[in-house]
GROMACS .gro file of C-alpha atoms in nm:
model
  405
    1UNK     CA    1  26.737   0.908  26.956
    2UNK     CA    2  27.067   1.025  27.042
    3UNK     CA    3  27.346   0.784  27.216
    4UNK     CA    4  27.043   0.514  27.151
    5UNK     CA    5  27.149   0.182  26.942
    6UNK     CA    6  26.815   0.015  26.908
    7UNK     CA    7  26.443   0.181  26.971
    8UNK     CA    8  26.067   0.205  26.818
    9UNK     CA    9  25.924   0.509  26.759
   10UNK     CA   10  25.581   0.587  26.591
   11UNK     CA   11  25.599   0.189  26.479
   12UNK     CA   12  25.915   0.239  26.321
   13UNK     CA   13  26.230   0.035  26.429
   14UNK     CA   14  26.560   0.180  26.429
   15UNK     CA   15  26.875  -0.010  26.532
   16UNK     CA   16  27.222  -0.003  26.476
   17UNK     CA   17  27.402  -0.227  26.206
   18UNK     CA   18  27.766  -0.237  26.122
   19UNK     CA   19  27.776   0.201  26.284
   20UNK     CA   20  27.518   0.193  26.007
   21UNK     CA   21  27.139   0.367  26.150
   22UNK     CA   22  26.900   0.122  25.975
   23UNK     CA   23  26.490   0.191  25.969
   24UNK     CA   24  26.216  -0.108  25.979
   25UNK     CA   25  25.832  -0.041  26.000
   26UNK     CA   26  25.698  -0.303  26.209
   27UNK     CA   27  25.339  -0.257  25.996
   28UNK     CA   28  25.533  -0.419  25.726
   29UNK     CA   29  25.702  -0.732  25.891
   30UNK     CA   30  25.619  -1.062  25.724
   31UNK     CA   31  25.800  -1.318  25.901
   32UNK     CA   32  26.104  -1.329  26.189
   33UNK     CA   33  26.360  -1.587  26.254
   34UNK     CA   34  26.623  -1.623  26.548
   35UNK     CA   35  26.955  -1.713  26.341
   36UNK     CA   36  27.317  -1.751  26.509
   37UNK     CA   37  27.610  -1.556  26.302
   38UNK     CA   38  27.960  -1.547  26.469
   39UNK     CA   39  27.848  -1.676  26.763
   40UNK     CA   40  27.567  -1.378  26.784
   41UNK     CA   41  27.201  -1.422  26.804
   42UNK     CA   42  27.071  -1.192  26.563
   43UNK     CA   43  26.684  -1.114  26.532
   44UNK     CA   44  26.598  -1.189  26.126
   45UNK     CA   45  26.302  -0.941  25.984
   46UNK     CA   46  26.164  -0.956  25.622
   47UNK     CA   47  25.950  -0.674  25.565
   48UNK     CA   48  26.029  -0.564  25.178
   49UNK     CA   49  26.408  -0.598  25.282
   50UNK     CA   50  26.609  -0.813  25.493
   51UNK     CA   51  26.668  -0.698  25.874
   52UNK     CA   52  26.975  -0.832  26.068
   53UNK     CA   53  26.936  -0.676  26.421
   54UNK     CA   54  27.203  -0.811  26.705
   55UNK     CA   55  27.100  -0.875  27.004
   56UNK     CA   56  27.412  -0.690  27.143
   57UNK     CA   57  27.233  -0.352  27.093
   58UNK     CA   58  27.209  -0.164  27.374
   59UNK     CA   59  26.823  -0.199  27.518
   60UNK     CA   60  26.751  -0.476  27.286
   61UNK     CA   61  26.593  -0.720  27.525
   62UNK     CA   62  26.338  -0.368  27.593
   63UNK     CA   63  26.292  -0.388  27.260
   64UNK     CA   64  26.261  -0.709  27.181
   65UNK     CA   65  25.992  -0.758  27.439
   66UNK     CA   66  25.783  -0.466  27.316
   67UNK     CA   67  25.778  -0.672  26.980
   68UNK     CA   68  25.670  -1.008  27.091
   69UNK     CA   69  25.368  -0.794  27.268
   70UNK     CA   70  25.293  -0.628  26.953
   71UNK     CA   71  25.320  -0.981  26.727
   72UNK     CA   72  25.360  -1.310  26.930
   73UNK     CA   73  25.664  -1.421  26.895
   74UNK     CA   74  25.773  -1.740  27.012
   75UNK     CA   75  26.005  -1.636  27.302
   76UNK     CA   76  26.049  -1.982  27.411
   77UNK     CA   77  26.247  -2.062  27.091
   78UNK     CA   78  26.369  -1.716  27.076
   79UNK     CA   79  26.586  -1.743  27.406
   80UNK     CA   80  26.641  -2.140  27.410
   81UNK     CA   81  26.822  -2.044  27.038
   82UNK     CA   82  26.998  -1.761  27.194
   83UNK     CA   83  27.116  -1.938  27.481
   84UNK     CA   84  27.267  -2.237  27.333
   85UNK     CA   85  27.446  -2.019  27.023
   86UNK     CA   86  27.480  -2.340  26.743
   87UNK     CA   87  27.695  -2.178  26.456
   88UNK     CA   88  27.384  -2.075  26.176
   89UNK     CA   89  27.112  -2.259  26.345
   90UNK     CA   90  26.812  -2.029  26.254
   91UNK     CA   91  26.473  -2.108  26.392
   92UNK     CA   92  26.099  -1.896  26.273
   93UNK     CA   93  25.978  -1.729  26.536
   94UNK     CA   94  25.671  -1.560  26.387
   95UNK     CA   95  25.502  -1.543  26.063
   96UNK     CA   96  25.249  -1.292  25.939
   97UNK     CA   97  24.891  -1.458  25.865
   98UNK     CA   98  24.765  -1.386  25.511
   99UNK     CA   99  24.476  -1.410  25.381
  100UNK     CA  100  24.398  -1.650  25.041
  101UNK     CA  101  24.467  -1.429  24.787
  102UNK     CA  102  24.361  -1.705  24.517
  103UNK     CA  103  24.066  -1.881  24.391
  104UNK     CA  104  24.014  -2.166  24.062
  105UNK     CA  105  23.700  -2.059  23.895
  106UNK     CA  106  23.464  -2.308  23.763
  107UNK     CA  107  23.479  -2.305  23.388
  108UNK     CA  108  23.731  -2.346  23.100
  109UNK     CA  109  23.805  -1.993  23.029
  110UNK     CA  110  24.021  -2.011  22.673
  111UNK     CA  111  24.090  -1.638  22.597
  112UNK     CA  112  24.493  -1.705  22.776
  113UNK     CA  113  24.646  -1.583  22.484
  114UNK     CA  114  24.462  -1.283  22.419
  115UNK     CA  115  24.523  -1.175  22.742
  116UNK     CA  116  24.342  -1.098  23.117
  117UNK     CA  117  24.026  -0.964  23.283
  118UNK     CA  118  23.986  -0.708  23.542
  119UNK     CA  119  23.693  -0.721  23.773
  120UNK     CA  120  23.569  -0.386  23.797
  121UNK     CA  121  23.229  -0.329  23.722
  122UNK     CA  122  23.130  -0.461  23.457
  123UNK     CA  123  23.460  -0.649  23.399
  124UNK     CA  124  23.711  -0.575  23.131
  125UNK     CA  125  23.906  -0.766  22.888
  126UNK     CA  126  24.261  -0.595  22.851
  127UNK     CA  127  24.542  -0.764  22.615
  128UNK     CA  128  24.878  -0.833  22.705
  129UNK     CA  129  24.940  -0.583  22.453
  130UNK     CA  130  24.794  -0.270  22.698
  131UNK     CA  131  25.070  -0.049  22.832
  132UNK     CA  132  25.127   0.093  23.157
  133UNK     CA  133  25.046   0.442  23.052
  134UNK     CA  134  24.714   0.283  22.958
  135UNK     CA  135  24.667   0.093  23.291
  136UNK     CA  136  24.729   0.391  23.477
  137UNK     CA  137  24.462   0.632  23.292
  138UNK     CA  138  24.236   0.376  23.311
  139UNK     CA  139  24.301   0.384  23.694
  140UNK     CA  140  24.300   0.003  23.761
  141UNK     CA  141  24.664   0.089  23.908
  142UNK     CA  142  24.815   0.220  24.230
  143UNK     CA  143  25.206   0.294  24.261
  144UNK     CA  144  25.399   0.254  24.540
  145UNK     CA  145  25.746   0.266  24.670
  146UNK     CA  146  25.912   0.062  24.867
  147UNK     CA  147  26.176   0.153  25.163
  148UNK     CA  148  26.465   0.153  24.943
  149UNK     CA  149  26.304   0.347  24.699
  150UNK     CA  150  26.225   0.120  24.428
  151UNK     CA  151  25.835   0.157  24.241
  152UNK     CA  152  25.584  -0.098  24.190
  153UNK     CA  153  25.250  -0.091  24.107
  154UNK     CA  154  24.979  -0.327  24.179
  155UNK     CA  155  24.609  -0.366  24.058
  156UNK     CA  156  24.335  -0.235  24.285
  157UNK     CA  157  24.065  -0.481  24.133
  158UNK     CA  158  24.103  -0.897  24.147
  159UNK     CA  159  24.283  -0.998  23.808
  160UNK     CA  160  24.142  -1.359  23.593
  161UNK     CA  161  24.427  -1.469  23.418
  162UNK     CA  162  24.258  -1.765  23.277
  163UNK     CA  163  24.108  -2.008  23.540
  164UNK     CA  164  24.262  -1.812  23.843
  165UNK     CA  165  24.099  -1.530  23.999
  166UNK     CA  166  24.430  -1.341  24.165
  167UNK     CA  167  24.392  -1.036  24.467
  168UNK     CA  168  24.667  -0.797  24.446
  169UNK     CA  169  24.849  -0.906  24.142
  170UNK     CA  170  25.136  -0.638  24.080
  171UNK     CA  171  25.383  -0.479  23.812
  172UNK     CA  172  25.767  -0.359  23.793
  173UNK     CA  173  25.770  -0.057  23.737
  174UNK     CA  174  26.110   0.117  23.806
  175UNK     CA  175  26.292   0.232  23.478
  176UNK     CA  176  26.053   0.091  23.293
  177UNK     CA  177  25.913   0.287  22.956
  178UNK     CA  178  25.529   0.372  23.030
  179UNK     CA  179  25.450   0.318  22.636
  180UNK     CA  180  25.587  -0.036  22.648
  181UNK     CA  181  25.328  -0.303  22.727
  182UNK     CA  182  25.394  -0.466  23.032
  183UNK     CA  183  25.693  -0.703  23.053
  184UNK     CA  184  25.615  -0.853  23.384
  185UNK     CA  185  25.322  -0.922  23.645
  186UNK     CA  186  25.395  -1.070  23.978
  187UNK     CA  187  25.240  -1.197  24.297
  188UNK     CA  188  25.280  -1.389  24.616
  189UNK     CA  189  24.999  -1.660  24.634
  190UNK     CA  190  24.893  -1.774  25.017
  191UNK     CA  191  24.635  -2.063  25.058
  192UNK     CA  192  24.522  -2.084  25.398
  193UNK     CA  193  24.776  -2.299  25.520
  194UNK     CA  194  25.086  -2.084  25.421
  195UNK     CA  195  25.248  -2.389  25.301
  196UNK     CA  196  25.321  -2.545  24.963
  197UNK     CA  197  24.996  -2.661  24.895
  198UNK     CA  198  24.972  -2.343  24.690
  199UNK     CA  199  25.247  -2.417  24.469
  200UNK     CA  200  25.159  -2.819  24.471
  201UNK     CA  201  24.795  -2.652  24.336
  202UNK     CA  202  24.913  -2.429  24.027
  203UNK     CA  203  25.162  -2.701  23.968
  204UNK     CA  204  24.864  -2.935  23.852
  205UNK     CA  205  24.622  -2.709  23.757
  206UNK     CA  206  24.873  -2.636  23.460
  207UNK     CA  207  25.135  -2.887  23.378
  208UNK     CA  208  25.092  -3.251  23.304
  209UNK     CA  209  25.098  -3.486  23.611
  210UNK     CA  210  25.364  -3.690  23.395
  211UNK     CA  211  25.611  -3.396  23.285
  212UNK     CA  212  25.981  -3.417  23.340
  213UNK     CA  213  26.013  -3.179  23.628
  214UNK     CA  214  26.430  -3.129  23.479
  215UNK     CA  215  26.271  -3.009  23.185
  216UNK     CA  216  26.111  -2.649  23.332
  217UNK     CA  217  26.324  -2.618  23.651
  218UNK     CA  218  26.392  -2.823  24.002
  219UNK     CA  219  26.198  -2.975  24.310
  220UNK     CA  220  26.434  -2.970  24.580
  221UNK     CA  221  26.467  -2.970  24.932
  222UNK     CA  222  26.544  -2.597  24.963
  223UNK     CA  223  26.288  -2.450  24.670
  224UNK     CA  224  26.037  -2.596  24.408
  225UNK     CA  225  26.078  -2.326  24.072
  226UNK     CA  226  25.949  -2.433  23.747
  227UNK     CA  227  25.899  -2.223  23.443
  228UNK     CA  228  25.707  -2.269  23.144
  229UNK     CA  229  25.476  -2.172  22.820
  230UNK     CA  230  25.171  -1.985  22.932
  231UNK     CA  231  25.032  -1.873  22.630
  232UNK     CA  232  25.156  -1.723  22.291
  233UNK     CA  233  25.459  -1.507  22.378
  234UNK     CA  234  25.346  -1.505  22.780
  235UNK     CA  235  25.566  -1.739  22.994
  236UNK     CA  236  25.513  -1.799  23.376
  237UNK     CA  237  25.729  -1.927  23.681
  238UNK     CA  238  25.636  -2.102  24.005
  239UNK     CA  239  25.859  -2.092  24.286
  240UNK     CA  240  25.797  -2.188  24.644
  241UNK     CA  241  26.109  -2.179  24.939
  242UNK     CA  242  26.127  -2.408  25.207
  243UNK     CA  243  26.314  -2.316  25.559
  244UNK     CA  244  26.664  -2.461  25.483
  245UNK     CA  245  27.021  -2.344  25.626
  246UNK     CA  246  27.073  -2.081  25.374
  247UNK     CA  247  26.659  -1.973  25.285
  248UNK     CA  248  26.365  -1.846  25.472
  249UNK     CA  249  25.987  -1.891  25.365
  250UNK     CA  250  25.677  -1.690  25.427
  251UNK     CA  251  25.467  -2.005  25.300
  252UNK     CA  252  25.403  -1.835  24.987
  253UNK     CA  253  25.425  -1.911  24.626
  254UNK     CA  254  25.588  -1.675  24.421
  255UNK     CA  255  25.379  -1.674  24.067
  256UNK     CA  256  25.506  -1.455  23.782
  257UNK     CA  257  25.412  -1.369  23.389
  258UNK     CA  258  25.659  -1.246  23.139
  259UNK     CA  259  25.549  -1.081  22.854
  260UNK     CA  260  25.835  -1.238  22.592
  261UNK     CA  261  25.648  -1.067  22.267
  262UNK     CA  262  25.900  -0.885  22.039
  263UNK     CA  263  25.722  -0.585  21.947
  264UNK     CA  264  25.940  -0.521  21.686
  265UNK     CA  265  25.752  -0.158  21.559
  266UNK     CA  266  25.955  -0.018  21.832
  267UNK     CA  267  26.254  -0.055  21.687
  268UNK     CA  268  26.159   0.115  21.319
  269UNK     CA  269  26.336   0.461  21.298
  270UNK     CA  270  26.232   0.546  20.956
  271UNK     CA  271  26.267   0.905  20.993
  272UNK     CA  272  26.610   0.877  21.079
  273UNK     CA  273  26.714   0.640  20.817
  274UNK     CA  274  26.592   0.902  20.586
  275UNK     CA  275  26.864   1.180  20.697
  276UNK     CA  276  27.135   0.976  20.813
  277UNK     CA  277  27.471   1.074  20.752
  278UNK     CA  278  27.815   0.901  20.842
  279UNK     CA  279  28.118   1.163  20.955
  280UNK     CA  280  28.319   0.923  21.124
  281UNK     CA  281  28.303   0.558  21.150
  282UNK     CA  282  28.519   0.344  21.367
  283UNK     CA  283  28.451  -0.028  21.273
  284UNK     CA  284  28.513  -0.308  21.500
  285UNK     CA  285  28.677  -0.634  21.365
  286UNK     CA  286  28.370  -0.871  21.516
  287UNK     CA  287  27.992  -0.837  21.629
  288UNK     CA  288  27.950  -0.763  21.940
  289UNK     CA  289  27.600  -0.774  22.090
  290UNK     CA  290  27.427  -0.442  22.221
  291UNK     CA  291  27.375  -0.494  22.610
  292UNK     CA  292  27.017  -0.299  22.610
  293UNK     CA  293  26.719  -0.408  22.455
  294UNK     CA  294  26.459  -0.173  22.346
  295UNK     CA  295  26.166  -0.247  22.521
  296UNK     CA  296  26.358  -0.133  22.818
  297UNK     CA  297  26.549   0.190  22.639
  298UNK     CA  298  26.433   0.384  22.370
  299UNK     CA  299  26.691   0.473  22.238
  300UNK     CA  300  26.743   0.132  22.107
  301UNK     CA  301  26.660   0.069  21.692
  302UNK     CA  302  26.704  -0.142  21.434
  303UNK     CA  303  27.049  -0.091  21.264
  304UNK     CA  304  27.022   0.161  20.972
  305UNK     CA  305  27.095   0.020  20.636
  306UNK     CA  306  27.366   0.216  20.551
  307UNK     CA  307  27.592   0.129  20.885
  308UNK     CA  308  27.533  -0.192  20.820
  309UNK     CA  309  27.620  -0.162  20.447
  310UNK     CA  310  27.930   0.015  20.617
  311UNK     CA  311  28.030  -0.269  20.848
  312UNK     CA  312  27.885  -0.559  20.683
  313UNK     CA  313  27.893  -0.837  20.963
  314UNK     CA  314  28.060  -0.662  21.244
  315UNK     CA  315  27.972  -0.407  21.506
  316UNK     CA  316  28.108  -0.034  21.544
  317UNK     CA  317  28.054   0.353  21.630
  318UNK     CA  318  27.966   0.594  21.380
  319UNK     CA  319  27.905   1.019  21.493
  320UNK     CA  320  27.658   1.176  21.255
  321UNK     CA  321  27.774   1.559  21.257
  322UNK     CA  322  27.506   1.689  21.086
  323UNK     CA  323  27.244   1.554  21.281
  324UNK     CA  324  27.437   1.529  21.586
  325UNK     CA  325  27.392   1.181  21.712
  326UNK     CA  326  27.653   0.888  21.797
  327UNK     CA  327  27.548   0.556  21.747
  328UNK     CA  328  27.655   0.207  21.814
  329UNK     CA  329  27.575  -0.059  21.593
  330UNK     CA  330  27.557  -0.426  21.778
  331UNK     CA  331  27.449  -0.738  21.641
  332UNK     CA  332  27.146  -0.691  21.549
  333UNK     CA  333  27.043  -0.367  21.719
  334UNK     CA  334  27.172  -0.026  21.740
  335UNK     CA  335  27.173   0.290  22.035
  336UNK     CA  336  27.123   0.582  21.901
  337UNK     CA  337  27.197   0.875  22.098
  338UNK     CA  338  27.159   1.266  22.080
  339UNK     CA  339  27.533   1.358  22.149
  340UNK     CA  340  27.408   1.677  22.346
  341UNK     CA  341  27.243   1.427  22.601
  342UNK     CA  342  27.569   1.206  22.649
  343UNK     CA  343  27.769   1.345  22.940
  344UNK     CA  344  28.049   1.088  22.936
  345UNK     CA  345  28.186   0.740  22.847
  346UNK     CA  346  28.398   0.464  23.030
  347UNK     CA  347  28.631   0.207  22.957
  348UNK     CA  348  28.637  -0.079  23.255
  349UNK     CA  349  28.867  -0.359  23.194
  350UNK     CA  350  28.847  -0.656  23.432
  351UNK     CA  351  29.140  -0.873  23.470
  352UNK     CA  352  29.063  -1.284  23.536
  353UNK     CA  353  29.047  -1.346  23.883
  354UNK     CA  354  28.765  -1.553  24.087
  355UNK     CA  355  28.584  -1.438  23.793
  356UNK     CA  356  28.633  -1.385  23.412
  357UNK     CA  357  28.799  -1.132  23.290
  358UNK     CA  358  28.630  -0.877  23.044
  359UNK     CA  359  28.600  -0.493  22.940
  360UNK     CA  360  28.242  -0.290  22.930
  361UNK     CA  361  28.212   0.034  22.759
  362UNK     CA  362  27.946   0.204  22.892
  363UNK     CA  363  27.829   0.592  22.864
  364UNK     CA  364  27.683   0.818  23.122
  365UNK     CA  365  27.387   1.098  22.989
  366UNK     CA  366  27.261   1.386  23.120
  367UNK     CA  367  26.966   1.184  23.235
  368UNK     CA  368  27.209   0.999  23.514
  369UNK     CA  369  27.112   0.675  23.335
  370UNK     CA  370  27.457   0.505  23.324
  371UNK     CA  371  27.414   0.265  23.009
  372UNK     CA  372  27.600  -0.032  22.959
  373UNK     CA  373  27.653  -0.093  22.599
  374UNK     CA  374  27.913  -0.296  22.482
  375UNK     CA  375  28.086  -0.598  22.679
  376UNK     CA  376  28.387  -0.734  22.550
  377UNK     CA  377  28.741  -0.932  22.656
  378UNK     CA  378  28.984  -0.757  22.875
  379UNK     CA  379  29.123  -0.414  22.676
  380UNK     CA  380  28.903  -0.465  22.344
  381UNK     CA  381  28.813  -0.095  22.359
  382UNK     CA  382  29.105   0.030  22.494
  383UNK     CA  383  29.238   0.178  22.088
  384UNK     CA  384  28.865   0.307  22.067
  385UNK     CA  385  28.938   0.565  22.353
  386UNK     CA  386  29.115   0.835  22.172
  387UNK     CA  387  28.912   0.828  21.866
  388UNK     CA  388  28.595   0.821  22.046
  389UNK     CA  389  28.702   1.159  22.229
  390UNK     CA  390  28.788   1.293  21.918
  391UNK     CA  391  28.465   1.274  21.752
  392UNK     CA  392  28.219   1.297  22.014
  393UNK     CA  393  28.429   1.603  22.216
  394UNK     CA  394  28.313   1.390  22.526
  395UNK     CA  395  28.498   1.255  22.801
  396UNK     CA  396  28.585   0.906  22.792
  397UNK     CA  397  28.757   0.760  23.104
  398UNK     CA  398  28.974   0.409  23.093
  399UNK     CA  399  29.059   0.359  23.499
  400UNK     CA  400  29.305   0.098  23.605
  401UNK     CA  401  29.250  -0.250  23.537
  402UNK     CA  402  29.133  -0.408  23.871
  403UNK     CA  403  29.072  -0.759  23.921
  404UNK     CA  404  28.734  -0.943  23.908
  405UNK     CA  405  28.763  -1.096  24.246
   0.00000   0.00000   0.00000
């Protein structure tokens, strides 16, 4: 609303940050905190972002009131906080009430490494091998987005992954490639008292009451986080927050999966190797590995014999004329690209400051994917600007050295 720096309309917040008009829907709050920054009370909301809203704002004391209604605040801390303004004191007000979303089953279920079950009806056994592509025609998927416009997906039908039964387990699914099995499943586990008892419970369900704890993560004060073998190429990681001066906690336990399995088949480009052919070549004089990974880019192959016959142990660029493609050959992976799909390239060169210094070359397509490539130190690919315009016709910009500060 005009001239207005904090209001809720059709459940959605809207408040002023920094001259910045910043959105929150209230359905999707999970936990609020009073927290003192320059001498400022400041109302803390998670919902799928964090939420930083002044109590400054013009009408905010309207606003907040219409809140605490709506979810219960504790105003009594709220205000006592406020009042007495301690440099990053930071107190919970309120915390959303979730359900358990976990159960152990009774059983010794052995079929980890193979992969999980869904429970439709009847239930089905799916491999960590299935892809999204086949998730989603199967329909045991729903996508969503969240308010800054990144997509996940999560599973409409309680997940086994072993002994656990899981509601609501979910997927990554931004720039991901929908042939690619998936690379990682996550969830939030609640137990009924949103507190580490959840984490304390998949701690010794599957790890050794005797482990080294310094030998799969930490158990501090501030967070618990341990990561470990799962099954064959599947790791996992538990991780549970505590309230501490510089973290907040929705008494949850943050449980992930990671498919590690090579899948090396996607990297065979036989039908190029057949017609390769090398116009230019501009050889490096060490390896330097390829920054993308091909279960994440397609584009990505195994390095064609006769580059590497060509540069023997290091890396370089080659431009195929015939065929039309550039390619960059990395340690022990190549990107191969269509030269009619590459818009532009860069040179960035960081000088040492707070941090390292280095230079990234890195190539823009028509697809607006900018790729990162190679990463190398400060200037490497600074005589590899001309010659790359030369073969590839394309653009290739070297800015100003800046500082990494």
């Amino acid at each position: 609303m005009k001239n207005k720096e904090i209001w809720i309309e059709e459940n959605i917040l809207h408040y002023n940050h920094f001259n910045n008009l910043e959105t929150l829907d209230i359905d999707l709050m999970k936990y609020a905190y009073v927290h003192i920054l320059g001498g400022i009370p400041y109302l803390y909301i998670f919902s799928d972002t964090e939420h930083y809203i002044s109590t400054e704002l013009d009408d905010f004391n309207h606003v907040y009131r219409e809140l605490s209604q709506i979810f219960n605040f504790d105003d009594e801390t709220f205000f006592t906080i406020s009042k007495n303004r301690i440099e990053n004191e930071k107190v919970k007000i309120w915390r959303k009430n979730f359900a358990k979303n976990y159960q152990f089953l009774e059983g010794d279920f052995q079929d980890g490494d193979f992969g999980y079950e869904i429970y439709t009806e009847p239930k089905q056994m799916l491999s960590w091998d299935t892809t999204y592509n086949e998730l989603e025609t199967k329909g045991y998927i729903e996508y969503y987005t969240s308010s800054y416009g990144t997509q996940y997906a999560r599973f409409k039908y309680p997940v086994r992954v072993e002994d656990i039964l899981i509601n609501q387990l979910e997927l990554y699914v931004d720039n991901v490639i929908r042939n690619r099995p998936i690379q990682e499943f996550y969830v939030d586990l609640y137990d009924n008292t949103h507190s580490d008892q959840s984490y304390k419970e998949l701690r010794d369900f599957w790890l050794n009451e005797d482990i080294d704890v310094d030998d799969f993560g930490w158990e501090r004060d501030d967070q618990c986080y341990l990561r470990f073998q799962f099954a064959e190429g599947i790791a996992a990681s538990i991780r549970y927050d505590y309230d501490d001066e510089s973290t907040y906690s929705d008494g949850s336990t943050s449980l992930h999966f990671y498919n590690e399995r090579p899948y090396e088949h996607f990297l065979i480009n036989e039908n190029y190797e057949k017609i390769i052919e090398v116009s230019e070549l501009l050889p490096f004089d060490k390896s330097i590995e390829i920054n993308l990974n091909h279960m994440e880019n397609d584009s990505i192959k195994h390095i064609p014999i006769m580059i590497k016959n060509l540069l023997r142990d290091n890396s370089g660029i080659w431009f195929d004329r015939k065929n039309q493609k550039v390619g960059f050959s990395g340690t022990d992976t190549a990107l191969i690209l269509n030269n009619e799909n590459i818009k532009s390239f860069t040179v960035i060169n960081y000088l040492p400051g707070r941090g390292p210094g280095y230079s990234q070359l890195t190539v823009k397509t028509n697809d607006a994917d900018n790729l990162d490539i190679f990463t190398a130190d400060t200037h490497f690919f600074d005589s590899y600007v001309q010659p790359l315009r030369e073969i590839t016709g394309k653009v290739v910009n070297i800015p100003e050295a800046y500082y990494n500060d």
